[in-house]
Structures are given as C-alpha cells and as structure tokens.
Amino acid sequence: MWVLAGVATAVAVLVRRARRNGASPVVLGTLFLAALVVAMAQTIVVAVLPVLGRQLGVSAAAETWLLTGCMLAAAVATPVAGRLGDLHGHRRVLLASLAVLVAGSVLAAVADHAGSFAGLLLGRVVQGLSAGVFPVAFGLARRIVAPSGLPGVVAGLSAMFGVGGAVGMVLAGPLVEVLGTPSLSWLCVALGLLALAGAFVIGEPEVRAAAGKLDVGGALLLSAALVAVLLVVSQGRTWGWGSAATIGTAVAALGSAIAFVLVELRVAAPTVDLRMLRRRPVVTVNLATLVVSIGMFAAVTLIPRFAQVPPAAGYGLGATAAGIGLLIAPMAVIMVIAAPLGARLTARVGGRTTFQVGAVLAAAALVALAVAHDAAWELATAGAALGLAYGLAFAALGTLVVGAVRPEETGAATGINTILRTVGGAVGAQVAATIVTPAAGPPTDGGFTLAFLVAAVAALLAAITARAIPRPTRTRPSAPHAR
C-alpha cells in the first residue's frame, strides 16, 4: 500500500505543478491515472509468470505470452485509437479504451478463477487493447491544457508509462500471496473504473474532426507483421532457427511489413503516418524510444526471473512472489520520484539531455548487474538506479515527441512512439528470455550475465542515438481551453 501512496503523491505533485499554470486538477488526475493503470495492466503479470504457469499447467514459453499477447494487442490498438481520436474526439476514445480495460480485466479474472489459460490469455489481449489511452491522453492534454502547463503534463504522462509498469510488478507478488492470482485482474478493474468515472467529467473543446476514415487494411497488416515478428523471437529456438516454421514465419513477417509500408504510403489517412518518419526529429526520437524500451523490459523481466531461481542451482535467491515484489520495490519507488523530477529537469535542460542522462545511467546500472548480482541488496540497488534512469528517460520522451510535430499531428506521433515502446518492450522481454534459456538444460548464471550486458548495450545505444535528436524547439500547442 505504501507503493500506491507513493504513486498518489507523485501524481499529486505533477497535478499541482501543472495546476499553477491553469490546468484542471480533475483533468490531470484522470489522465495520469488512466495512463498509469493501463501501463500497470501490461506488466502486472511479469513477477508471477512462473506461478501462473504452474497453476494453469502450461510451459514457460506459453506463460510468456500472457505478457507478450497483451503488449502485442497494445501495439496494434495504439495507432488505431490515435486515428479514431482524430476522427471522433479524444475524450470518446479515452472512455472506450478504459471501458475495454475494465472488460478485459473482468474476463481475465473470471478465466483465472476457472483455471483457463486460453480465457486468461484472451482477457490479457483485450486488456492490451486499452493502450489507446496513451495517444488520446496526449492529444486531449494538448487541446485542453494551457500552453504554460503543457510541458509538465506531457512529461508526467510519459513518466506514467514507466511508473505504472514498475508499480504493477511490485504489487503483483504480495497480492498473489495474500489474495491469489485473480486479484491482479480485479485490481485493474477497480482502478480502471475509477479512471473511467473521472473521464466522464472531462470536457473537450469542439474542433473540426480530421478528414478521412479508419485504415482497416493497414491495421490488419500491422497486426500480422507484429505477430509474426514476436513468434520468431519467442519460438525460434524451440522450432529451430533454420527450421521451415521459423523461416516461413520470418518471411511472413517481412512480407506483411512491406505490404504495410506500401499501403500506408498510398492511403490518404493511414493508421500510421509513415511520412512523418521522414523528418529527422521524429525518426531519431522514435529510434531512441525503440532501443531504450528493449533494454528496459529486458532488465525488468530478468531481475524477477533471476531472483526466483533456487540456490540449489548454484545461483539465484529462491525468492517467493512477495519477496520479488519487495526486491523490485526500490525500482518502483525511485521511478515514482523520478516522474516529477524528470518533468522539472526536462523544463530546465531539455528533453534530449534528460533522456541521455537516463539512458547512460541505465547502461551503468545494467553493467553493474552483469558484474554483481549474487545478493539481494545488489539487485535492489541496481534496480533503484534503473528506476531513476528509466523514470527520467520516459519523462523526456513525451516532450520530445510532441515538440517534434505540429499540434494536429499529436495523436499520430504519440501513437507511433507508443507502438515502438510497446514493441521494444515485447522484443526485449522475449530476447532476454531467449538468452537465459539454453536449448537444453536449465538457465545458467552466465546466461543472465550475458543478458544484462545485452540490455546495457541497448541502453547505451539509445543514449548515442539521442545525440542525433535536434535541439528542442518550443511546443506549438493549439489554443486550449482548461476546464
């Protein structure tokens, strides 16, 4: 509960800072809560995947899809929701996305009670569809928050992506040990309903809707490409990297991706506006986002997995689900603190510098984990450093994205960026699992060391990539109406 209290405090700080510039506390509190609960829903199963696998009688490869399936659905839903927000209003899509979160969480809870893996996976996929909250929250904020308060709001929303993910992992262990695994889904139901109630009172200024219609073909091709890519990453070792199944799936992924690009460049109103990626500020920010997300999710899945290994294996801590929650708690607490800190630092030195500081710090913490990870205090200390690092990095990303595009492009731009965060997270989690799981026999300590080093390289590459981001320019918001 003290973790939730810390989150509430961080949200209150962000709301208070933005309110001084004329933003409504109800609006800000709702947007921050909505972003937090959606991010939390994505990662809340990370620390207890082995528990779910044992309860439901599925393999380690299958249980990982409870995370990957949710993130895959999120990657597809994000650009669709952004486009629907442009067509029909961001508030309407925010309400719909939160309703989907509640429905998916109820389905997951019921399936978990019944011991149905298929039902739980379906519920997780439906939960992932609620990721449309992110692009519409950015779009809504840009239209109803005063210009002076917008940078802090954008930074706060970006930080909620990381904070929510960390909080979900921390709360999962204690909740499962006390109330069982269905409690994870019921928590998402409760918080989702609270955010939904707040969203009903948000006002949105009347503006002319964007022209065009929803690009269904593009959305389907994007889904096919992402499913195929993740199947190759997650199942390639099991199938055999040179097997017909792996090669065929890789060819399908490439073909779907090429078709997606061709379709998106020809339709008048694409699901993902790839033309936007021709601009240097947009492409560099998105590339840095993809790489840093790979490193982050690799790290946050490695720490719980390592801690659960029994000492009889010659390494590991043999931690329980609750113990893992306590181990990850420093990461979550520091990330909560880093949310307002990142907003303040971004306002002073710019998003690019803030992002680079976070990425370099993450690389250093991951190298430390590769060198020393035998004791709980080593994992907790490095985890705290990672919380600060990724809190700063994600707080800066929203400002960088919004500052790189025109006001009417906010929904599309943040949608692309959120897709890349989600895809990077799914790939990072699967790559980490692949590295630590040998083709034959149990995972080894050397595998964890290599995986931590790979994550460190990803974080360092993100910092290097960020050097190519042009100096930030003043955000050009449309005339807002704070309510």
GROMACS .gro file of C-alpha atoms in nm:
model
  483
    1MET     CA    1   0.000   0.000   0.000
    2TRP     CA    2   0.291   0.235   0.062
    3VAL     CA    3   0.385   0.197  -0.305
    4LEU     CA    4   0.038   0.315  -0.406
    5ALA     CA    5   0.071   0.601  -0.159
    6GLY     CA    6   0.396   0.699  -0.327
    7VAL     CA    7   0.231   0.691  -0.668
    8ALA     CA    8  -0.054   0.907  -0.542
    9THR     CA    9   0.199   1.155  -0.404
   10ALA     CA   10   0.389   1.173  -0.733
   11VAL     CA   11   0.066   1.224  -0.928
   12ALA     CA   12  -0.036   1.497  -0.682
   13VAL     CA   13   0.297   1.674  -0.732
   14LEU     CA   14   0.259   1.663  -1.110
   15VAL     CA   15  -0.100   1.785  -1.087
   16ARG     CA   16  -0.008   2.070  -0.852
   17ARG     CA   17   0.277   2.190  -1.073
   18ALA     CA   18   0.057   2.192  -1.385
   19ARG     CA   19  -0.238   2.346  -1.197
   20ARG     CA   20  -0.028   2.655  -1.122
   21ASN     CA   21  -0.035   2.720  -1.495
   22GLY     CA   22  -0.411   2.692  -1.524
   23ALA     CA   23  -0.473   2.321  -1.579
   24SER     CA   24  -0.770   2.148  -1.417
   25PRO     CA   25  -0.671   1.905  -1.137
   26VAL     CA   26  -0.961   1.673  -1.227
   27VAL     CA   27  -0.844   1.653  -1.587
   28LEU     CA   28  -0.482   1.596  -1.494
   29GLY     CA   29  -0.558   1.345  -1.222
   30THR     CA   30  -0.777   1.146  -1.460
   31LEU     CA   31  -0.523   1.147  -1.744
   32PHE     CA   32  -0.236   1.044  -1.516
   33LEU     CA   33  -0.443   0.770  -1.351
   34ALA     CA   34  -0.562   0.637  -1.687
   35ALA     CA   35  -0.206   0.619  -1.821
   36LEU     CA   36  -0.079   0.459  -1.501
   37VAL     CA   37  -0.341   0.183  -1.481
   38VAL     CA   38  -0.303   0.089  -1.848
   39ALA     CA   39   0.076   0.066  -1.810
   40MET     CA   40   0.032  -0.129  -1.488
   41ALA     CA   41  -0.202  -0.377  -1.655
   42GLN     CA   42   0.061  -0.458  -1.916
   43THR     CA   43   0.333  -0.562  -1.668
   44ILE     CA   44   0.138  -0.679  -1.364
   45VAL     CA   45   0.197  -1.047  -1.453
   46VAL     CA   46   0.576  -1.019  -1.502
   47ALA     CA   47   0.679  -1.116  -1.149
   48VAL     CA   48   0.429  -1.404  -1.123
   49LEU     CA   49   0.450  -1.566  -1.466
   50PRO     CA   50   0.601  -1.887  -1.321
   51VAL     CA   51   0.320  -1.901  -1.064
   52LEU     CA   52   0.057  -1.865  -1.335
   53GLY     CA   53   0.233  -2.125  -1.548
   54ARG     CA   54   0.229  -2.381  -1.267
   55GLN     CA   55  -0.134  -2.311  -1.178
   56LEU     CA   56  -0.254  -2.336  -1.535
   57GLY     CA   57  -0.028  -2.625  -1.634
   58VAL     CA   58   0.148  -2.456  -1.928
   59SER     CA   59   0.511  -2.433  -2.035
   60ALA     CA   60   0.746  -2.141  -1.975
   61ALA     CA   61   0.720  -2.047  -2.343
   62ALA     CA   62   0.340  -2.041  -2.323
   63GLU     CA   63   0.323  -1.843  -1.998
   64THR     CA   64   0.537  -1.567  -2.151
   65TRP     CA   65   0.254  -1.496  -2.396
   66LEU     CA   66   0.046  -1.362  -2.107
   67LEU     CA   67   0.285  -1.065  -2.125
   68THR     CA   68   0.362  -1.067  -2.495
   69GLY     CA   69   0.000  -1.107  -2.606
   70CYS     CA   70  -0.104  -0.802  -2.406
   71MET     CA   71   0.180  -0.593  -2.545
   72LEU     CA   72   0.111  -0.710  -2.900
   73ALA     CA   73  -0.252  -0.603  -2.872
   74ALA     CA   74  -0.135  -0.271  -2.729
   75ALA     CA   75   0.096  -0.212  -3.024
   76VAL     CA   76  -0.191  -0.263  -3.269
   77ALA     CA   77  -0.453  -0.070  -3.072
   78THR     CA   78  -0.237   0.238  -3.019
   79PRO     CA   79  -0.233   0.380  -3.374
   80VAL     CA   80  -0.595   0.280  -3.432
   81ALA     CA   81  -0.704   0.465  -3.117
   82GLY     CA   82  -0.496   0.768  -3.212
   83ARG     CA   83  -0.665   0.782  -3.551
   84LEU     CA   84  -1.011   0.731  -3.402
   85GLY     CA   85  -0.937   1.015  -3.160
   86ASP     CA   86  -0.858   1.244  -3.451
   87LEU     CA   87  -1.180   1.139  -3.627
   88HIS     CA   88  -1.430   1.129  -3.341
   89GLY     CA   89  -1.276   1.314  -3.046
   90HIS     CA   90  -1.009   1.210  -2.798
   91ARG     CA   91  -1.245   1.202  -2.499
   92ARG     CA   92  -1.474   0.946  -2.661
   93VAL     CA   93  -1.184   0.716  -2.740
   94LEU     CA   94  -1.045   0.762  -2.388
   95LEU     CA   95  -1.378   0.645  -2.245
   96ALA     CA   96  -1.392   0.350  -2.484
   97SER     CA   97  -1.033   0.246  -2.408
   98LEU     CA   98  -1.092   0.250  -2.033
   99ALA     CA   99  -1.414   0.050  -2.078
  100VAL     CA  100  -1.217  -0.208  -2.277
  101LEU     CA  101  -0.961  -0.226  -1.996
  102VAL     CA  102  -1.234  -0.300  -1.742
  103ALA     CA  103  -1.398  -0.560  -1.966
  104GLY     CA  104  -1.070  -0.736  -2.039
  105SER     CA  105  -0.975  -0.737  -1.672
  106VAL     CA  106  -1.308  -0.892  -1.572
  107LEU     CA  107  -1.264  -1.159  -1.840
  108ALA     CA  108  -0.908  -1.232  -1.720
  109ALA     CA  109  -1.020  -1.256  -1.356
  110VAL     CA  110  -1.305  -1.495  -1.435
  111ALA     CA  111  -1.082  -1.713  -1.656
  112ASP     CA  112  -0.813  -1.720  -1.387
  113HIS     CA  113  -1.070  -1.835  -1.130
  114ALA     CA  114  -1.178  -2.109  -1.369
  115GLY     CA  115  -0.820  -2.220  -1.440
  116SER     CA  116  -0.850  -2.149  -1.813
  117PHE     CA  117  -0.523  -2.046  -1.979
  118ALA     CA  118  -0.696  -1.969  -2.310
  119GLY     CA  119  -0.950  -1.747  -2.136
  120LEU     CA  120  -0.682  -1.568  -1.935
  121LEU     CA  121  -0.476  -1.508  -2.249
  122LEU     CA  122  -0.783  -1.369  -2.426
  123GLY     CA  123  -0.850  -1.139  -2.132
  124ARG     CA  124  -0.488  -1.020  -2.140
  125VAL     CA  125  -0.518  -0.945  -2.512
  126VAL     CA  126  -0.835  -0.742  -2.451
  127GLN     CA  127  -0.657  -0.556  -2.170
  128GLY     CA  128  -0.381  -0.469  -2.417
  129LEU     CA  129  -0.634  -0.304  -2.649
  130SER     CA  130  -0.676  -0.033  -2.384
  131ALA     CA  131  -0.331   0.106  -2.471
  132GLY     CA  132  -0.514   0.355  -2.692
  133VAL     CA  133  -0.531   0.563  -2.374
  134PHE     CA  134  -0.178   0.689  -2.437
  135PRO     CA  135  -0.214   0.870  -2.773
  136VAL     CA  136  -0.558   1.010  -2.688
  137ALA     CA  137  -0.436   1.132  -2.347
  138PHE     CA  138  -0.157   1.326  -2.516
  139GLY     CA  139  -0.397   1.462  -2.777
  140LEU     CA  140  -0.654   1.559  -2.516
  141ALA     CA  141  -0.394   1.728  -2.298
  142ARG     CA  142  -0.266   1.936  -2.586
  143ARG     CA  143  -0.615   2.065  -2.655
  144ILE     CA  144  -0.738   2.143  -2.303
  145VAL     CA  145  -0.426   2.230  -2.102
  146ALA     CA  146  -0.287   2.584  -2.107
  147PRO     CA  147   0.039   2.620  -2.307
  148SER     CA  148   0.241   2.710  -1.998
  149GLY     CA  149   0.137   2.389  -1.823
  150LEU     CA  150   0.168   2.156  -2.122
  151PRO     CA  151   0.538   2.057  -2.090
  152GLY     CA  152   0.488   1.933  -1.733
  153VAL     CA  153   0.174   1.741  -1.828
  154VAL     CA  154   0.342   1.577  -2.126
  155ALA     CA  155   0.642   1.477  -1.915
  156GLY     CA  156   0.412   1.343  -1.644
  157LEU     CA  157   0.212   1.131  -1.890
  158SER     CA  158   0.534   0.990  -2.036
  159ALA     CA  159   0.663   0.905  -1.690
  160MET     CA  160   0.341   0.720  -1.606
  161PHE     CA  161   0.431   0.462  -1.871
  162GLY     CA  162   0.733   0.356  -1.670
  163VAL     CA  163   0.586   0.419  -1.325
  164GLY     CA  164   0.275   0.213  -1.396
  165GLY     CA  165   0.485  -0.073  -1.526
  166ALA     CA  166   0.706  -0.076  -1.219
  167VAL     CA  167   0.414  -0.049  -0.977
  168GLY     CA  168   0.241  -0.343  -1.142
  169MET     CA  169   0.543  -0.565  -1.091
  170VAL     CA  170   0.585  -0.463  -0.727
  171LEU     CA  171   0.222  -0.514  -0.626
  172ALA     CA  172   0.182  -0.847  -0.805
  173GLY     CA  173   0.380  -1.063  -0.561
  174PRO     CA  174   0.219  -0.954  -0.233
  175LEU     CA  175  -0.129  -0.955  -0.389
  176VAL     CA  176  -0.088  -1.307  -0.524
  177GLU     CA  177   0.039  -1.449  -0.195
  178VAL     CA  178  -0.247  -1.293   0.004
  179LEU     CA  179  -0.541  -1.296  -0.239
  180GLY     CA  180  -0.439  -1.523  -0.528
  181THR     CA  181  -0.365  -1.451  -0.892
  182PRO     CA  182  -0.718  -1.333  -0.987
  183SER     CA  183  -0.663  -1.033  -0.757
  184LEU     CA  184  -0.426  -0.886  -1.017
  185SER     CA  185  -0.710  -0.854  -1.267
  186TRP     CA  186  -0.959  -0.730  -1.006
  187LEU     CA  187  -0.715  -0.451  -0.910
  188CYS     CA  188  -0.712  -0.341  -1.274
  189VAL     CA  189  -1.093  -0.345  -1.272
  190ALA     CA  190  -1.109  -0.120  -0.965
  191LEU     CA  191  -0.855   0.135  -1.090
  192GLY     CA  192  -1.000   0.125  -1.440
  193LEU     CA  193  -1.346   0.209  -1.308
  194LEU     CA  194  -1.202   0.498  -1.107
  195ALA     CA  195  -1.029   0.641  -1.416
  196LEU     CA  196  -1.346   0.584  -1.621
  197ALA     CA  197  -1.551   0.783  -1.370
  198GLY     CA  198  -1.305   1.072  -1.394
  199ALA     CA  199  -1.306   1.063  -1.775
  200PHE     CA  200  -1.683   1.124  -1.781
  201VAL     CA  201  -1.638   1.472  -1.632
  202ILE     CA  202  -1.362   1.581  -1.870
  203GLY     CA  203  -1.467   1.841  -2.123
  204GLU     CA  204  -1.320   1.872  -2.470
  205PRO     CA  205  -1.334   2.183  -2.691
  206GLU     CA  206  -1.529   2.149  -3.013
  207VAL     CA  207  -1.298   2.125  -3.313
  208ARG     CA  208  -1.341   2.011  -3.669
  209ALA     CA  209  -1.283   1.638  -3.699
  210ALA     CA  210  -0.996   1.515  -3.913
  211ALA     CA  211  -1.078   1.414  -4.268
  212GLY     CA  212  -1.077   1.054  -4.386
  213LYS     CA  213  -1.168   0.721  -4.234
  214LEU     CA  214  -1.008   0.440  -4.039
  215ASP     CA  215  -0.746   0.242  -4.231
  216VAL     CA  216  -0.859  -0.113  -4.155
  217GLY     CA  217  -0.622  -0.275  -4.403
  218GLY     CA  218  -0.320  -0.106  -4.252
  219ALA     CA  219  -0.423  -0.213  -3.902
  220LEU     CA  220  -0.459  -0.577  -4.010
  221LEU     CA  221  -0.121  -0.579  -4.187
  222LEU     CA  222   0.045  -0.422  -3.883
  223SER     CA  223  -0.110  -0.693  -3.665
  224ALA     CA  224   0.015  -0.968  -3.893
  225ALA     CA  225   0.369  -0.827  -3.905
  226LEU     CA  226   0.394  -0.786  -3.528
  227VAL     CA  227   0.253  -1.131  -3.453
  228ALA     CA  228   0.499  -1.291  -3.693
  229VAL     CA  229   0.798  -1.100  -3.554
  230LEU     CA  230   0.719  -1.193  -3.196
  231LEU     CA  231   0.660  -1.556  -3.292
  232VAL     CA  232   1.007  -1.570  -3.447
  233VAL     CA  233   1.167  -1.410  -3.141
  234SER     CA  234   0.981  -1.623  -2.887
  235GLN     CA  235   0.962  -1.958  -3.069
  236GLY     CA  236   1.268  -1.957  -3.294
  237ARG     CA  237   1.483  -2.153  -3.053
  238THR     CA  238   1.210  -2.409  -2.988
  239TRP     CA  239   1.134  -2.457  -3.357
  240GLY     CA  240   1.498  -2.432  -3.460
  241TRP     CA  241   1.640  -2.116  -3.616
  242GLY     CA  242   1.686  -2.288  -3.950
  243SER     CA  243   1.356  -2.476  -3.949
  244ALA     CA  244   1.086  -2.427  -4.208
  245ALA     CA  245   0.849  -2.291  -3.941
  246THR     CA  246   1.093  -2.020  -3.831
  247ILE     CA  247   1.197  -1.923  -4.183
  248GLY     CA  248   0.838  -1.924  -4.306
  249THR     CA  249   0.723  -1.706  -4.017
  250ALA     CA  250   1.012  -1.465  -4.076
  251VAL     CA  251   0.920  -1.440  -4.445
  252ALA     CA  252   0.559  -1.374  -4.347
  253ALA     CA  253   0.672  -1.101  -4.109
  254LEU     CA  254   0.882  -0.936  -4.379
  255GLY     CA  255   0.608  -0.965  -4.639
  256SER     CA  256   0.346  -0.820  -4.405
  257ALA     CA  257   0.579  -0.534  -4.311
  258ILE     CA  258   0.648  -0.448  -4.676
  259ALA     CA  259   0.279  -0.462  -4.761
  260PHE     CA  260   0.202  -0.245  -4.459
  261VAL     CA  261   0.451   0.021  -4.571
  262LEU     CA  262   0.314   0.021  -4.928
  263VAL     CA  263  -0.046   0.052  -4.808
  264GLU     CA  264   0.031   0.326  -4.556
  265LEU     CA  265   0.214   0.535  -4.816
  266ARG     CA  266  -0.081   0.516  -5.057
  267VAL     CA  267  -0.388   0.572  -4.838
  268ALA     CA  268  -0.500   0.926  -4.762
  269ALA     CA  269  -0.547   0.866  -4.389
  270PRO     CA  270  -0.307   0.587  -4.280
  271THR     CA  271  -0.315   0.405  -3.948
  272VAL     CA  272   0.050   0.502  -3.902
  273ASP     CA  273   0.164   0.811  -4.089
  274LEU     CA  274   0.498   0.684  -4.215
  275ARG     CA  275   0.556   1.011  -4.399
  276MET     CA  276   0.614   1.165  -4.060
  277LEU     CA  277   0.917   0.941  -4.018
  278ARG     CA  278   1.094   1.126  -4.297
  279ARG     CA  279   1.164   1.409  -4.054
  280ARG     CA  280   1.487   1.382  -3.859
  281PRO     CA  281   1.345   1.485  -3.517
  282VAL     CA  282   1.065   1.227  -3.540
  283VAL     CA  283   1.273   0.935  -3.665
  284THR     CA  284   1.556   0.987  -3.416
  285VAL     CA  285   1.321   1.016  -3.117
  286ASN     CA  286   1.136   0.702  -3.222
  287LEU     CA  287   1.455   0.505  -3.282
  288ALA     CA  288   1.586   0.604  -2.937
  289THR     CA  289   1.250   0.500  -2.790
  290LEU     CA  290   1.261   0.156  -2.951
  291VAL     CA  291   1.615   0.082  -2.835
  292VAL     CA  292   1.573   0.208  -2.478
  293SER     CA  293   1.249   0.007  -2.442
  294ILE     CA  294   1.426  -0.313  -2.546
  295GLY     CA  295   1.683  -0.256  -2.272
  296MET     CA  296   1.429  -0.161  -2.009
  297PHE     CA  297   1.193  -0.455  -2.047
  298ALA     CA  298   1.482  -0.696  -2.076
  299ALA     CA  299   1.603  -0.570  -1.738
  300VAL     CA  300   1.268  -0.571  -1.559
  301THR     CA  301   1.197  -0.930  -1.666
  302LEU     CA  302   1.548  -1.055  -1.588
  303ILE     CA  303   1.554  -0.944  -1.223
  304PRO     CA  304   1.239  -1.138  -1.114
  305ARG     CA  305   1.341  -1.441  -1.320
  306PHE     CA  306   1.688  -1.449  -1.162
  307ALA     CA  307   1.554  -1.398  -0.809
  308GLN     CA  308   1.318  -1.697  -0.840
  309VAL     CA  309   1.597  -1.943  -0.928
  310PRO     CA  310   1.654  -2.176  -0.627
  311PRO     CA  311   2.002  -2.156  -0.469
  312ALA     CA  312   2.043  -2.529  -0.538
  313ALA     CA  313   2.114  -2.430  -0.899
  314GLY     CA  314   2.436  -2.263  -0.780
  315TYR     CA  315   2.296  -1.910  -0.813
  316GLY     CA  316   1.970  -1.726  -0.758
  317LEU     CA  317   1.782  -1.631  -0.442
  318GLY     CA  318   1.486  -1.870  -0.436
  319ALA     CA  319   1.259  -1.571  -0.376
  320THR     CA  320   0.882  -1.605  -0.338
  321ALA     CA  321   0.637  -1.389  -0.532
  322ALA     CA  322   0.610  -1.149  -0.235
  323GLY     CA  323   0.988  -1.144  -0.200
  324ILE     CA  324   1.024  -1.044  -0.562
  325GLY     CA  325   0.780  -0.760  -0.505
  326LEU     CA  326   0.995  -0.628  -0.221
  327LEU     CA  327   1.306  -0.670  -0.434
  328ILE     CA  328   1.160  -0.461  -0.715
  329ALA     CA  329   1.008  -0.204  -0.478
  330PRO     CA  330   1.314   0.029  -0.482
  331MET     CA  331   1.289   0.045  -0.861
  332ALA     CA  332   0.921   0.142  -0.843
  333VAL     CA  333   0.965   0.395  -0.562
  334ILE     CA  334   1.255   0.571  -0.733
  335MET     CA  335   1.070   0.572  -1.063
  336VAL     CA  336   0.777   0.739  -0.891
  337ILE     CA  337   1.010   1.005  -0.755
  338ALA     CA  338   1.175   1.044  -1.094
  339ALA     CA  339   0.842   1.135  -1.261
  340PRO     CA  340   0.818   1.493  -1.127
  341LEU     CA  341   1.197   1.519  -1.124
  342GLY     CA  342   1.210   1.431  -1.492
  343ALA     CA  343   0.943   1.689  -1.572
  344ARG     CA  344   1.140   1.958  -1.390
  345LEU     CA  345   1.472   1.858  -1.545
  346THR     CA  346   1.319   1.849  -1.893
  347ALA     CA  347   1.186   2.202  -1.846
  348ARG     CA  348   1.536   2.322  -1.749
  349VAL     CA  349   1.778   2.144  -1.978
  350GLY     CA  350   1.551   1.998  -2.246
  351GLY     CA  351   1.418   1.654  -2.325
  352ARG     CA  352   1.722   1.537  -2.518
  353THR     CA  353   1.964   1.591  -2.232
  354THR     CA  354   1.725   1.440  -1.978
  355PHE     CA  355   1.679   1.132  -2.194
  356GLN     CA  356   2.054   1.088  -2.241
  357VAL     CA  357   2.118   1.115  -1.868
  358GLY     CA  358   1.861   0.843  -1.805
  359ALA     CA  359   1.994   0.613  -2.079
  360VAL     CA  360   2.357   0.641  -1.965
  361LEU     CA  361   2.258   0.577  -1.604
  362ALA     CA  362   2.060   0.270  -1.716
  363ALA     CA  363   2.363   0.134  -1.904
  364ALA     CA  364   2.581   0.179  -1.594
  365ALA     CA  365   2.327   0.004  -1.369
  366LEU     CA  366   2.294  -0.288  -1.609
  367VAL     CA  367   2.670  -0.334  -1.631
  368ALA     CA  368   2.676  -0.337  -1.250
  369LEU     CA  369   2.410  -0.610  -1.255
  370ALA     CA  370   2.615  -0.814  -1.501
  371VAL     CA  371   2.917  -0.792  -1.271
  372ALA     CA  372   2.744  -0.833  -0.933
  373HIS     CA  373   2.402  -0.996  -0.890
  374ASP     CA  374   2.455  -1.263  -0.627
  375ALA     CA  375   2.296  -1.080  -0.332
  376ALA     CA  376   1.952  -0.928  -0.285
  377TRP     CA  377   2.099  -0.588  -0.197
  378GLU     CA  378   2.291  -0.582  -0.527
  379LEU     CA  379   1.974  -0.646  -0.725
  380ALA     CA  380   1.775  -0.392  -0.523
  381THR     CA  381   2.042  -0.120  -0.550
  382ALA     CA  382   2.087  -0.162  -0.924
  383GLY     CA  383   1.709  -0.176  -0.957
  384ALA     CA  384   1.678   0.159  -0.781
  385ALA     CA  385   1.929   0.309  -1.025
  386LEU     CA  386   1.727   0.165  -1.313
  387GLY     CA  387   1.412   0.321  -1.168
  388LEU     CA  388   1.574   0.663  -1.172
  389ALA     CA  389   1.723   0.606  -1.517
  390TYR     CA  390   1.406   0.496  -1.690
  391GLY     CA  391   1.191   0.742  -1.497
  392LEU     CA  392   1.400   1.026  -1.642
  393ALA     CA  393   1.412   0.874  -1.991
  394PHE     CA  394   1.038   0.816  -2.023
  395ALA     CA  395   0.954   1.154  -1.872
  396ALA     CA  396   1.156   1.317  -2.150
  397LEU     CA  397   1.013   1.116  -2.440
  398GLY     CA  398   0.668   1.275  -2.443
  399THR     CA  399   0.814   1.625  -2.461
  400LEU     CA  400   1.048   1.523  -2.742
  401VAL     CA  401   0.769   1.365  -2.946
  402VAL     CA  402   0.515   1.645  -2.901
  403GLY     CA  403   0.779   1.910  -2.968
  404ALA     CA  404   0.875   1.746  -3.298
  405VAL     CA  405   0.533   1.765  -3.468
  406ARG     CA  406   0.251   2.006  -3.542
  407PRO     CA  407  -0.044   2.021  -3.297
  408GLU     CA  408  -0.279   1.834  -3.530
  409GLU     CA  409  -0.024   1.552  -3.557
  410THR     CA  410  -0.001   1.489  -3.183
  411GLY     CA  411  -0.226   1.183  -3.179
  412ALA     CA  412  -0.048   1.016  -3.470
  413ALA     CA  413   0.301   1.100  -3.343
  414THR     CA  414   0.244   0.980  -2.988
  415GLY     CA  415   0.073   0.673  -3.130
  416ILE     CA  416   0.381   0.578  -3.331
  417ASN     CA  417   0.604   0.641  -3.031
  418THR     CA  418   0.387   0.427  -2.803
  419ILE     CA  419   0.387   0.146  -3.061
  420LEU     CA  420   0.765   0.147  -3.056
  421ARG     CA  421   0.776   0.150  -2.675
  422THR     CA  422   0.545  -0.149  -2.669
  423VAL     CA  423   0.715  -0.342  -2.949
  424GLY     CA  424   1.054  -0.269  -2.792
  425GLY     CA  425   0.925  -0.396  -2.460
  426ALA     CA  426   0.787  -0.717  -2.610
  427VAL     CA  427   1.106  -0.781  -2.805
  428GLY     CA  428   1.323  -0.701  -2.503
  429ALA     CA  429   1.132  -0.942  -2.281
  430GLN     CA  430   1.148  -1.222  -2.538
  431VAL     CA  431   1.517  -1.163  -2.621
  432ALA     CA  432   1.606  -1.173  -2.251
  433ALA     CA  433   1.413  -1.499  -2.206
  434THR     CA  434   1.584  -1.648  -2.512
  435ILE     CA  435   1.933  -1.557  -2.390
  436VAL     CA  436   1.891  -1.702  -2.040
  437THR     CA  437   1.715  -2.019  -2.154
  438PRO     CA  438   1.955  -2.258  -2.327
  439ALA     CA  439   1.840  -2.501  -2.594
  440ALA     CA  440   1.894  -2.788  -2.348
  441GLY     CA  441   1.910  -2.784  -1.969
  442PRO     CA  442   1.820  -2.518  -1.712
  443PRO     CA  443   1.920  -2.149  -1.733
  444THR     CA  444   2.275  -2.067  -1.626
  445ASP     CA  445   2.429  -1.778  -1.436
  446GLY     CA  446   2.637  -1.699  -1.743
  447GLY     CA  447   2.319  -1.657  -1.943
  448PHE     CA  448   2.191  -1.394  -1.702
  449THR     CA  449   2.525  -1.212  -1.713
  450LEU     CA  450   2.513  -1.202  -2.094
  451ALA     CA  451   2.150  -1.086  -2.093
  452PHE     CA  452   2.228  -0.798  -1.854
  453LEU     CA  453   2.517  -0.693  -2.079
  454VAL     CA  454   2.295  -0.702  -2.388
  455ALA     CA  455   2.041  -0.480  -2.208
  456ALA     CA  456   2.325  -0.242  -2.112
  457VAL     CA  457   2.435  -0.218  -2.475
  458ALA     CA  458   2.077  -0.135  -2.575
  459ALA     CA  459   2.060   0.147  -2.319
  460LEU     CA  460   2.395   0.286  -2.435
  461LEU     CA  461   2.287   0.273  -2.799
  462ALA     CA  462   1.975   0.469  -2.703
  463ALA     CA  463   2.192   0.742  -2.547
  464ILE     CA  464   2.409   0.756  -2.860
  465THR     CA  465   2.103   0.768  -3.086
  466ALA     CA  466   1.962   1.057  -2.884
  467ARG     CA  467   2.265   1.270  -2.980
  468ALA     CA  468   2.115   1.295  -3.327
  469ILE     CA  469   1.791   1.446  -3.196
  470PRO     CA  470   1.784   1.818  -3.289
  471ARG     CA  471   1.777   2.072  -3.011
  472PRO     CA  472   1.420   2.102  -2.880
  473THR     CA  473   1.204   2.379  -3.011
  474ARG     CA  474   0.913   2.548  -2.840
  475THR     CA  475   0.598   2.339  -2.845
  476ARG     CA  476   0.327   2.488  -3.063
  477PRO     CA  477   0.000   2.388  -2.899
  478SER     CA  478  -0.334   2.476  -3.039
  479ALA     CA  479  -0.548   2.717  -2.845
  480PRO     CA  480  -0.653   2.519  -2.538
  481HIS     CA  481  -0.943   2.557  -2.303
  482ALA     CA  482  -0.868   2.443  -1.950
  483ARG     CA  483  -1.168   2.302  -1.773
   0.00000   0.00000   0.00000
